[in-house]
PDB file of C-alpha atoms in Angstrom:
ATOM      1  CA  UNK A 570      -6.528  -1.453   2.224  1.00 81.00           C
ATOM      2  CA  UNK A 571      -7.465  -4.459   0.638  1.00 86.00           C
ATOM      3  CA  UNK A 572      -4.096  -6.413  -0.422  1.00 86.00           C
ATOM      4  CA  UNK A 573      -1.535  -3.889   0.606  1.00 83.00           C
ATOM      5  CA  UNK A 574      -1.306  -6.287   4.174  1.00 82.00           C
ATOM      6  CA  UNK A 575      -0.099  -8.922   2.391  1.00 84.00           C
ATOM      7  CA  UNK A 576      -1.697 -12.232   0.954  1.00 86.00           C
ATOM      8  CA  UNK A 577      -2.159 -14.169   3.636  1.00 86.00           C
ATOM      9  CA  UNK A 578      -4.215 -11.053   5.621  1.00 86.00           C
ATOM     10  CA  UNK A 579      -5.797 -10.641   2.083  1.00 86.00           C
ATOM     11  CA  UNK A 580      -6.755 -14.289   1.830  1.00 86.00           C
ATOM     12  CA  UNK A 581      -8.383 -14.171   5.579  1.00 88.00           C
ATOM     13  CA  UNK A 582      -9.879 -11.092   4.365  1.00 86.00           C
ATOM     14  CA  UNK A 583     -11.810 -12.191   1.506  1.00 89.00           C
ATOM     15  CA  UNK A 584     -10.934  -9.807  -0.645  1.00 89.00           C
ATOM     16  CA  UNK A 585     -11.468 -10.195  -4.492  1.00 90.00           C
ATOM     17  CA  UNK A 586      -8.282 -11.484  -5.896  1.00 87.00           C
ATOM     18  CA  UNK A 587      -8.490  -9.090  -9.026  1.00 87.00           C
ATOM     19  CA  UNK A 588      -8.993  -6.093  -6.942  1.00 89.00           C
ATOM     20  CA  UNK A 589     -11.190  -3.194  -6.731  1.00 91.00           C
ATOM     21  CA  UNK A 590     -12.397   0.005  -8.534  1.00 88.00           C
ATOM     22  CA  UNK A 591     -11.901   3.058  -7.850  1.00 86.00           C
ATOM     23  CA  UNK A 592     -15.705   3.788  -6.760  1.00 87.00           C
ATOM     24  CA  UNK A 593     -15.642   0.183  -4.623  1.00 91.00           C
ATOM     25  CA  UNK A 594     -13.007   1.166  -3.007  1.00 92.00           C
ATOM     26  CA  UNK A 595     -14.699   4.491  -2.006  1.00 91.00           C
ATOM     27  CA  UNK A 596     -17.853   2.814  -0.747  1.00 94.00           C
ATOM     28  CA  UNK A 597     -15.507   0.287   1.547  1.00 93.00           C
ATOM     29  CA  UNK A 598     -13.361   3.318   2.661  1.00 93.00           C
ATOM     30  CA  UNK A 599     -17.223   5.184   3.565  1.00 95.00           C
ATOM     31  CA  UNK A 600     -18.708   1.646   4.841  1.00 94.00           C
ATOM     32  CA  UNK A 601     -15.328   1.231   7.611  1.00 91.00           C
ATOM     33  CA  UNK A 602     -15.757   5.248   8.563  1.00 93.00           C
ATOM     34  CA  UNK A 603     -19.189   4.507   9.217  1.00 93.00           C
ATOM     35  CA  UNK A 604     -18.481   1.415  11.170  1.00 92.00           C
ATOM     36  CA  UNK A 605     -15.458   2.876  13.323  1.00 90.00           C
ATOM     37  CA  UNK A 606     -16.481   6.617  13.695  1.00 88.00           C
ATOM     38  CA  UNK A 607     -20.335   6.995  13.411  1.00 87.00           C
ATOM     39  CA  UNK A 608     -21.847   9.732  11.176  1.00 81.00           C
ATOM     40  CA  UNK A 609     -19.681  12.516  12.585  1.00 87.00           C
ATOM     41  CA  UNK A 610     -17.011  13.477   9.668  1.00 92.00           C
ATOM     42  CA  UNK A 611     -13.700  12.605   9.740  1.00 94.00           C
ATOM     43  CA  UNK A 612      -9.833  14.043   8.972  1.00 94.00           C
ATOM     44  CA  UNK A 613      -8.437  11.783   6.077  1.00 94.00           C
ATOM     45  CA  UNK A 614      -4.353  12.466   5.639  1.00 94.00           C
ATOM     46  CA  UNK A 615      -3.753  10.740   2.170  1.00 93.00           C
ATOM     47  CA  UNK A 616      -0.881   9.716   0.250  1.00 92.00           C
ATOM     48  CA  UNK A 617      -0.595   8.253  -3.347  1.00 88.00           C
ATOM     49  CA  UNK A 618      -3.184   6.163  -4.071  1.00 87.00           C
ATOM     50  CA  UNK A 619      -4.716   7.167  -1.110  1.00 90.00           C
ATOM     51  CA  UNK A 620      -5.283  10.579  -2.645  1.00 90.00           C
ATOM     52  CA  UNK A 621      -7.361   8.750  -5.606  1.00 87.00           C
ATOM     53  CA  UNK A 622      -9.801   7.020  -2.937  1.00 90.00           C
ATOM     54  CA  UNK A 623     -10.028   9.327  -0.490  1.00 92.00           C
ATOM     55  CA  UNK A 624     -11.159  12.544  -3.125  1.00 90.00           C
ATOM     56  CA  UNK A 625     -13.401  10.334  -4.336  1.00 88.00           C
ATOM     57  CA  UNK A 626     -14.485   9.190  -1.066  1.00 92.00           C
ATOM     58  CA  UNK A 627     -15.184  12.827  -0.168  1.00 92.00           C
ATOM     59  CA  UNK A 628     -16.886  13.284  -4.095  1.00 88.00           C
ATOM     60  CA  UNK A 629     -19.549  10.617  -3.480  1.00 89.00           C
ATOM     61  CA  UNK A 630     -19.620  10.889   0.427  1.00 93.00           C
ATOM     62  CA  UNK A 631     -18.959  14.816   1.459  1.00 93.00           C
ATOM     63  CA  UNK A 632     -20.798  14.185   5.300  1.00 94.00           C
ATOM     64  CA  UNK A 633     -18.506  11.495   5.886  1.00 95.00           C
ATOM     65  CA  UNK A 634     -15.139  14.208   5.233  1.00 94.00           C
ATOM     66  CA  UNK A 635     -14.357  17.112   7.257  1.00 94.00           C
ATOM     67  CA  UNK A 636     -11.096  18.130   5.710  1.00 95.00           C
ATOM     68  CA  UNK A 637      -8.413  16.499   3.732  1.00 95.00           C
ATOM     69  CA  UNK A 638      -4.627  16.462   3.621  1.00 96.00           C
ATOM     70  CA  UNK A 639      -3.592  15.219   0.227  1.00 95.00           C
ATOM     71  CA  UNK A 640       0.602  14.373  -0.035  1.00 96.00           C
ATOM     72  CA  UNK A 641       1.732  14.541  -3.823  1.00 93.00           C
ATOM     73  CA  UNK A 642      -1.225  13.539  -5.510  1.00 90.00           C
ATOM     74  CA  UNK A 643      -3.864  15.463  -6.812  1.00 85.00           C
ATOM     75  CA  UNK A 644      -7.254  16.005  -9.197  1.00 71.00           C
ATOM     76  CA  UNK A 645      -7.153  15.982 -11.610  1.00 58.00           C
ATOM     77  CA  UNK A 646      -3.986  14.122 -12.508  1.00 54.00           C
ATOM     78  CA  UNK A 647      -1.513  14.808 -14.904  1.00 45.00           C
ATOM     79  CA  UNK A 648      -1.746  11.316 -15.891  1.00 49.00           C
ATOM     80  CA  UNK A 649      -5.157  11.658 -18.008  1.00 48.00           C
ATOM     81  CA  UNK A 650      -5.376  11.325 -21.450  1.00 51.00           C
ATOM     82  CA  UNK A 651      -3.530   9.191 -24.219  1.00 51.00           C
ATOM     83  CA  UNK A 652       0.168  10.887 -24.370  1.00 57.00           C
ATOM     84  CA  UNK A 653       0.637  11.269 -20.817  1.00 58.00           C
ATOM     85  CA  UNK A 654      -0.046   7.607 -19.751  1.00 53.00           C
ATOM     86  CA  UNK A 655       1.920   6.153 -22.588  1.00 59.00           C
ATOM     87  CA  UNK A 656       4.687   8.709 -20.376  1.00 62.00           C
ATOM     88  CA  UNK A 657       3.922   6.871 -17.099  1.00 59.00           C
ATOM     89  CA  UNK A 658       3.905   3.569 -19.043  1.00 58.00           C
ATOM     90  CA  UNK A 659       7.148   3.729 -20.684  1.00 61.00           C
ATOM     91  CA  UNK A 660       8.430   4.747 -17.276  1.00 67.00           C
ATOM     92  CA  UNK A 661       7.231   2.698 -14.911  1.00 75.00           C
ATOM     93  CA  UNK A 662       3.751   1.449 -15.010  1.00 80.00           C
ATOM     94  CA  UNK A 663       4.937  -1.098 -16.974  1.00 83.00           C
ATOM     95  CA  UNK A 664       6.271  -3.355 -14.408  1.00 85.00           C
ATOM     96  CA  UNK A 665       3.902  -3.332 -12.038  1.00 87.00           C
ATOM     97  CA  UNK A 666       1.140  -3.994 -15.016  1.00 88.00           C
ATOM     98  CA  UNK A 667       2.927  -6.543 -16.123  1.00 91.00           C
ATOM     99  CA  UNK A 668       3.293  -8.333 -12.889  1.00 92.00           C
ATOM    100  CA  UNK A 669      -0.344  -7.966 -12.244  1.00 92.00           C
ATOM    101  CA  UNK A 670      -1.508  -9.977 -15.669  1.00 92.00           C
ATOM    102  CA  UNK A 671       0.673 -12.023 -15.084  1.00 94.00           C
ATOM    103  CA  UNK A 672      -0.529 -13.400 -11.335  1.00 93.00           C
ATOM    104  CA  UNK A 673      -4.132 -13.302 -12.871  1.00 92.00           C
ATOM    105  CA  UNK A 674      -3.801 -15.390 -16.477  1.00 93.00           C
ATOM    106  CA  UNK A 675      -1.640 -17.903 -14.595  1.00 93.00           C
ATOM    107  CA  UNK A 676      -4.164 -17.941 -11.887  1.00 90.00           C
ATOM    108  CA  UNK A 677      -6.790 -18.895 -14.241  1.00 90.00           C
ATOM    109  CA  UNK A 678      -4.198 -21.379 -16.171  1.00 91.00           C
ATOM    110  CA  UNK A 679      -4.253 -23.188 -12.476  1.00 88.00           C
ATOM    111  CA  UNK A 680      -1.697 -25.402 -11.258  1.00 84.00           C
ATOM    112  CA  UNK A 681       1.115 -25.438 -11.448  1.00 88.00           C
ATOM    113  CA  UNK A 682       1.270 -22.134 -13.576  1.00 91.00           C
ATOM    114  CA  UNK A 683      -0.503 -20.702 -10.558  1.00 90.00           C
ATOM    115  CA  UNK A 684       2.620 -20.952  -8.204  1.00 91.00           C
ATOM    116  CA  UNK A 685       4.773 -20.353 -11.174  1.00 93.00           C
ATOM    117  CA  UNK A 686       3.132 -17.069 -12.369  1.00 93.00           C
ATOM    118  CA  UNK A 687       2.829 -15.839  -8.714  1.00 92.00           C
ATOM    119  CA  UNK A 688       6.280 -16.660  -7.910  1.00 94.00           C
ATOM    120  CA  UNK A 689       7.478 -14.317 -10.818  1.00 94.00           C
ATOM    121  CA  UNK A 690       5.433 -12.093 -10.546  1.00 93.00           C
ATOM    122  CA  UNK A 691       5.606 -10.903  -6.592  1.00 92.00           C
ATOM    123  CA  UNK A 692       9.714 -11.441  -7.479  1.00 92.00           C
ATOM    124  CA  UNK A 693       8.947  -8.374  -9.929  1.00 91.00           C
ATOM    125  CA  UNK A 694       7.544  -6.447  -7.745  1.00 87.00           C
ATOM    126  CA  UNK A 695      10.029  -7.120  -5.037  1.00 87.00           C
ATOM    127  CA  UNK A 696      12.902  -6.204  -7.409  1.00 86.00           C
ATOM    128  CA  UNK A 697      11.074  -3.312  -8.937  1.00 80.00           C
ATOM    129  CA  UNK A 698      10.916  -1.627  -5.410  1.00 78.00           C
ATOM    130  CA  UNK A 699      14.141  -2.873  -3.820  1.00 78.00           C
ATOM    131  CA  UNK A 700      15.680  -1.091  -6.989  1.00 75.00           C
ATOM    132  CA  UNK A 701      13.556   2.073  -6.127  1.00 68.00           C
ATOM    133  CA  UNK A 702      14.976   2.025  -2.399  1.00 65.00           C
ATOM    134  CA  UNK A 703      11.840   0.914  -0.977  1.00 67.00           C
ATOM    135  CA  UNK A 704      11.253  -2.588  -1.031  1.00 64.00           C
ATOM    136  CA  UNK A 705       9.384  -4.939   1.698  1.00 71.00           C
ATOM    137  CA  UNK A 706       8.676  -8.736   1.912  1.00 76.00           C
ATOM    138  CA  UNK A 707       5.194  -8.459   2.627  1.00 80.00           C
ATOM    139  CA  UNK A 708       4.534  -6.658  -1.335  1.00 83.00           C
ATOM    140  CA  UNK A 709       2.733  -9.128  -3.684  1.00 89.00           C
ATOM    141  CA  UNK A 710       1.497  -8.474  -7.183  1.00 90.00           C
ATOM    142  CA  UNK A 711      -1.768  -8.431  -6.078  1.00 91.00           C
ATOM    143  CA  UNK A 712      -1.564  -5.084  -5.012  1.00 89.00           C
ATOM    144  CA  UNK A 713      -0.823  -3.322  -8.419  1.00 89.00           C
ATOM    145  CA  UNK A 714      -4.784  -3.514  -9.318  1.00 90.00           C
ATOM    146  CA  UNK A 715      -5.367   0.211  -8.624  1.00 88.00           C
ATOM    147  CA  UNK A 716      -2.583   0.878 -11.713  1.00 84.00           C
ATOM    148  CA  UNK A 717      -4.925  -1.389 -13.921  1.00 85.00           C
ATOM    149  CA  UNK A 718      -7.970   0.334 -13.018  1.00 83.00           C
ATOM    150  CA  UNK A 719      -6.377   3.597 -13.841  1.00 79.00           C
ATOM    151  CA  UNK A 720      -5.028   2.078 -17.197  1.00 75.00           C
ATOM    152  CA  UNK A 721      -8.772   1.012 -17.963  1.00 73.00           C
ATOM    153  CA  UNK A 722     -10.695   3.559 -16.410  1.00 66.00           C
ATOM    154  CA  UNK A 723      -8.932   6.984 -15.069  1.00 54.00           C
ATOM    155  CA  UNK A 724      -6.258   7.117 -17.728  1.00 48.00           C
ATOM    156  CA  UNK A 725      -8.084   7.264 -21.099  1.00 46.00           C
ATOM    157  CA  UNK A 726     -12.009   7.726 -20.384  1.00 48.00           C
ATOM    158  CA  UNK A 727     -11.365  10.917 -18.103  1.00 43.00           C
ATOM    159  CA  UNK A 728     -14.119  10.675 -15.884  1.00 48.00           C
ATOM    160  CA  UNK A 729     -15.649  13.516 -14.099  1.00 49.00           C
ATOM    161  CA  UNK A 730     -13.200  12.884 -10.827  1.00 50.00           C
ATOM    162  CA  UNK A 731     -10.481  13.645 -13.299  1.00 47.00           C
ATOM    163  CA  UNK A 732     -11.684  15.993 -15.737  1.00 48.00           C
ATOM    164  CA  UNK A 733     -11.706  18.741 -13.818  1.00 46.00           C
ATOM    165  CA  UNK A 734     -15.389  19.025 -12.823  1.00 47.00           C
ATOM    166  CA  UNK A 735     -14.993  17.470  -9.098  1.00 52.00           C
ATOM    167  CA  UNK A 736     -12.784  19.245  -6.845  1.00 69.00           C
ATOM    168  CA  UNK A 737     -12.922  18.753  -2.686  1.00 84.00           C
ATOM    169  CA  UNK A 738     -15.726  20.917  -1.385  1.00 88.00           C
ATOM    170  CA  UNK A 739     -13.927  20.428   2.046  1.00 93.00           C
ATOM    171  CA  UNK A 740     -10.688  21.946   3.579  1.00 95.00           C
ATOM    172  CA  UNK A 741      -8.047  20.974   1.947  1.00 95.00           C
ATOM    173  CA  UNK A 742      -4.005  20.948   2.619  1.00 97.00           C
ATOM    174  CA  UNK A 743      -2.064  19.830  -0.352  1.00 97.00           C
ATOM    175  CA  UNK A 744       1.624  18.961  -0.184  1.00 97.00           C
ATOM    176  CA  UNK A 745       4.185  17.992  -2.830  1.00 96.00           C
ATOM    177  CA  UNK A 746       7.513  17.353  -3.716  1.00 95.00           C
ATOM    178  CA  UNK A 747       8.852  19.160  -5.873  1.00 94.00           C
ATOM    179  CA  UNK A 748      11.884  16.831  -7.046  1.00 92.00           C
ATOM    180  CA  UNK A 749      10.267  14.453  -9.382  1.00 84.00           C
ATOM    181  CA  UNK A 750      10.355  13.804 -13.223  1.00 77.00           C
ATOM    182  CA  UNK A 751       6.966  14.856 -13.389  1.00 77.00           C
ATOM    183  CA  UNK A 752       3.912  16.221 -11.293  1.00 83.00           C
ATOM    184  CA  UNK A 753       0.697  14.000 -10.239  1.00 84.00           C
ATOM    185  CA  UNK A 754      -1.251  17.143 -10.213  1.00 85.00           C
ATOM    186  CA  UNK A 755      -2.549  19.573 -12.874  1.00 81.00           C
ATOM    187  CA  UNK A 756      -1.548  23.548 -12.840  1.00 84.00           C
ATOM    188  CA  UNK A 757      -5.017  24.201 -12.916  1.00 82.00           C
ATOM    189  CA  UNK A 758      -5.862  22.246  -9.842  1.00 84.00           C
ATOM    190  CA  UNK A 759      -3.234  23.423  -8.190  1.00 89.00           C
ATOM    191  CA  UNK A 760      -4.423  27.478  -8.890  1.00 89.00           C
ATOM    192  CA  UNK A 761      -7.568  26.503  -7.867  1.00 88.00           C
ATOM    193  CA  UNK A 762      -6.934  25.537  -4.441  1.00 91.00           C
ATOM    194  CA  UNK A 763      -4.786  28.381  -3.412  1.00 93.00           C
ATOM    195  CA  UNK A 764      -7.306  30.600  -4.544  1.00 92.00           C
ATOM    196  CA  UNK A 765      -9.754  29.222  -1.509  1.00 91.00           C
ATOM    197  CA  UNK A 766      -9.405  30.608   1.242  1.00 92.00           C
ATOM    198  CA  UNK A 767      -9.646  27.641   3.595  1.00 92.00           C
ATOM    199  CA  UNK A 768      -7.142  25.846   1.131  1.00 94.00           C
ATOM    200  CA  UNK A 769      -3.130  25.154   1.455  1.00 96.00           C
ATOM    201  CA  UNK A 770      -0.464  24.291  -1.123  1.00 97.00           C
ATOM    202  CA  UNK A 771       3.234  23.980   0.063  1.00 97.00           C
ATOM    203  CA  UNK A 772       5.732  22.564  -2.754  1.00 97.00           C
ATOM    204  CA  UNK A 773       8.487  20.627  -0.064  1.00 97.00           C
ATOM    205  CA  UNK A 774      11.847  20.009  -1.581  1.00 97.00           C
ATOM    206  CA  UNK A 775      11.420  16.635  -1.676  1.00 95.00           C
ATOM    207  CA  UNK A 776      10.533  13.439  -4.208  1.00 91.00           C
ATOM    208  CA  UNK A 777       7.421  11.510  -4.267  1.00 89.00           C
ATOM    209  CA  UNK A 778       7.768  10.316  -0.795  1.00 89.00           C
ATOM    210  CA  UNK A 779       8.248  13.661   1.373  1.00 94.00           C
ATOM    211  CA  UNK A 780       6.578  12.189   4.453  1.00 93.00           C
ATOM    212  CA  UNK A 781       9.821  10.184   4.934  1.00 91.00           C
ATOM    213  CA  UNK A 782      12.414  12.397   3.370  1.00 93.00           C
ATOM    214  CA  UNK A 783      11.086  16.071   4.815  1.00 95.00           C
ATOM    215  CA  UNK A 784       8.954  14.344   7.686  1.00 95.00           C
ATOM    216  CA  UNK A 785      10.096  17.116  10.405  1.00 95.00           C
ATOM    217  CA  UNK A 786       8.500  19.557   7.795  1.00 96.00           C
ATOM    218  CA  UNK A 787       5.733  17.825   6.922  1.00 96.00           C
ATOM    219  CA  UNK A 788       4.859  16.999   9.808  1.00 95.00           C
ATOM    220  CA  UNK A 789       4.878  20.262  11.409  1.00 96.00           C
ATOM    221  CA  UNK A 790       2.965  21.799   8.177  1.00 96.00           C
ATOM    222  CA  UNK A 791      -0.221  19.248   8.702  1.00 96.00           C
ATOM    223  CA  UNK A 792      -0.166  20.066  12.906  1.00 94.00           C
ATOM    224  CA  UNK A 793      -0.300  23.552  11.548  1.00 95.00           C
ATOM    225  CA  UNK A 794      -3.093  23.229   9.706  1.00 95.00           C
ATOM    226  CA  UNK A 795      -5.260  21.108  11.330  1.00 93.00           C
ATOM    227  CA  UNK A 796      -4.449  23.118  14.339  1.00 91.00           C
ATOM    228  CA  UNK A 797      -5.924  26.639  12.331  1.00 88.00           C
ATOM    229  CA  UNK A 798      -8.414  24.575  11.000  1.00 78.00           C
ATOM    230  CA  UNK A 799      -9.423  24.027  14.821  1.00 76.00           C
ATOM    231  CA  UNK A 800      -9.229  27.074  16.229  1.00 63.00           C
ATOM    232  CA  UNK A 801     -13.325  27.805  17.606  1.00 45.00           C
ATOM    233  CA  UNK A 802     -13.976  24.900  17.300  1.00 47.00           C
ATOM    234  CA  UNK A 803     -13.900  21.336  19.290  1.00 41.00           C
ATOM    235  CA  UNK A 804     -12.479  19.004  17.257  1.00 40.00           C
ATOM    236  CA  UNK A 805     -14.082  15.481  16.870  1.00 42.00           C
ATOM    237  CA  UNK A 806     -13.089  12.640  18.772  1.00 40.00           C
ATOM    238  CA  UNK A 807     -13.804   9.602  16.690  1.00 42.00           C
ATOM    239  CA  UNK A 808     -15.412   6.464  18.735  1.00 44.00           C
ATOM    240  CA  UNK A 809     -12.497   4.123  17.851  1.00 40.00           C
ATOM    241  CA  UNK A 810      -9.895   3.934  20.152  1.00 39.00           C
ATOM    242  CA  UNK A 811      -7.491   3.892  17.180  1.00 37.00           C
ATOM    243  CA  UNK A 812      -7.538   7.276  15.643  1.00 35.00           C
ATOM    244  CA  UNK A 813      -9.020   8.634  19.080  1.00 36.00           C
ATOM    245  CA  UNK A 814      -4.966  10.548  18.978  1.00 35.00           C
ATOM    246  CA  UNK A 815      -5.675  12.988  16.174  1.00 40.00           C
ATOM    247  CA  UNK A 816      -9.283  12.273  15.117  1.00 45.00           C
ATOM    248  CA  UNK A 817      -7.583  11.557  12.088  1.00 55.00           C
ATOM    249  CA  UNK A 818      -7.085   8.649   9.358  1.00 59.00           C
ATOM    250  CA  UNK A 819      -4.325   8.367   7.394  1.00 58.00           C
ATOM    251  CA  UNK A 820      -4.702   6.708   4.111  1.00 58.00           C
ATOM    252  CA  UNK A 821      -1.845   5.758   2.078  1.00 53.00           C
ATOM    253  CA  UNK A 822      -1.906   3.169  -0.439  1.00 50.00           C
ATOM    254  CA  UNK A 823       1.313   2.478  -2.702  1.00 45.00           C
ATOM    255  CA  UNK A 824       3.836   0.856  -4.096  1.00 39.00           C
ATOM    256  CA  UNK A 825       5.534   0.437  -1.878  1.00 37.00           C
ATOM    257  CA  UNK A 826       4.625   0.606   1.286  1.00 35.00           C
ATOM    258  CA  UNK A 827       6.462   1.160   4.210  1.00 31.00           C
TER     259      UNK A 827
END
């Protein structure tokens, strides 16, 4: 994902320094599935901002999806509207936010507020996820765009994706922890995809990151699945030698990483 490897990987990369939407970062996500696996659909396992992309990779590219396992976040989020982001503002959004206008106004200030403003603000980030438990030297501030394009765009214009109106038209496994200070899915969303018959929802006694705290469980829940999801049926062997293990791809895109 474009800077969540780093700067220097971003840098040899070319990716744009202020980030990317939402919908750019679906068409990349579709353009690399196209150029790794074919036309035949794919298994996307998703995580955190992961979730974002890949449902609305699926949205604006459904032959490109088979079936989706979403972990803790969900459409559409909780997070939409005026009160509820001031909530995740006040909370935490803040700091990452912050850290991100801050690497871009000194970038266009030049040097030396350039080095300045990029020294302070990847030393944010790096305290704000050491204090969290899950820090790494390879996190930069570039990597909080997705929290400004929510600001800007998901957060108070609601679009469709959000609203309610899009919901996967694919399989769909949905797992989330239950131990957090708020959900990053609605009710209604929630309802809806346990009425569907080739839909899953298992709440895991676990915080945002159950892949790591419950990942026996989780683990065996999405070999489960996939496994039912299988049965009559020969599953698809994508043409790169990287996912060739599960036919899967396993999106996750946060802050942190691990």
């Amino acid at each position: 994902m474009p800077h969540f490897g780093g700067r220097e990987s971003a840098i040899a990369l070319q990716h744009r320094p202020q980030g990317y939407s939402f919908e750019e970062m679906a068409e990349i996500l579709a353009d690399n599935i196209r150029r790794d696996c074919g036309t035949s659909p794919v298994t996307l396992v998703l995580h955190d901002w992961g979730c974002v992309w890949g449902f609305m990779l699926q949205t604006r590219h459904p032959d490109l999806v088979k079936r989706i396992v979403a972990l803790d976040v969900g459409l559409p989020s909780c997070m939409s509207g005026f009160e509820k982001v001031s909530v995740a503002l006040l909370t935490y959004q803040f700091w990452p936010l912050t850290a991100y206008f801050l690497l871009r106004v000194s970038a266009r200030l030049g040097s030396p507020f350039r080095r300045w403003g990029q020294a302070v603000a990847d030393w944010m980030i790096r305290a704000f996820t050491k204090f969290i438990g899950y820090g790494s030297k390879r996190i930069t501030a570039d990597a909080s765009y997705p929290y400004v394009h929510f600001l800007t765009g998901l957060g108070f214009r609601e679009p469709k994706l959000t609203a309610g109106a899009v919901l996967p038209s694919c399989p769909c496994l949905f797992m989330y922890g239950k131990r957090k200070p708020y959900m990053f899915h609605s009710a209604a969303w929630e309802r809806h995809l346990r009425s569907r018959s080739d839909c899953e929802v298992i709440p895991v006694n676990a915080g945002h990151w159950l892949q790591v705290q419950k990942a026996e469980l989780v683990n065996h829940a999405i070999e489960t699945w996939l496994e039912k999801k299988d049965m009559g049926a020969a599953p698809h062997m994508c043409q790169d030698s990287r996912f060739q293990a599960t036919s899967c791809i396993f999106l996750r895109a946060y802050m942190p990483w691990i």
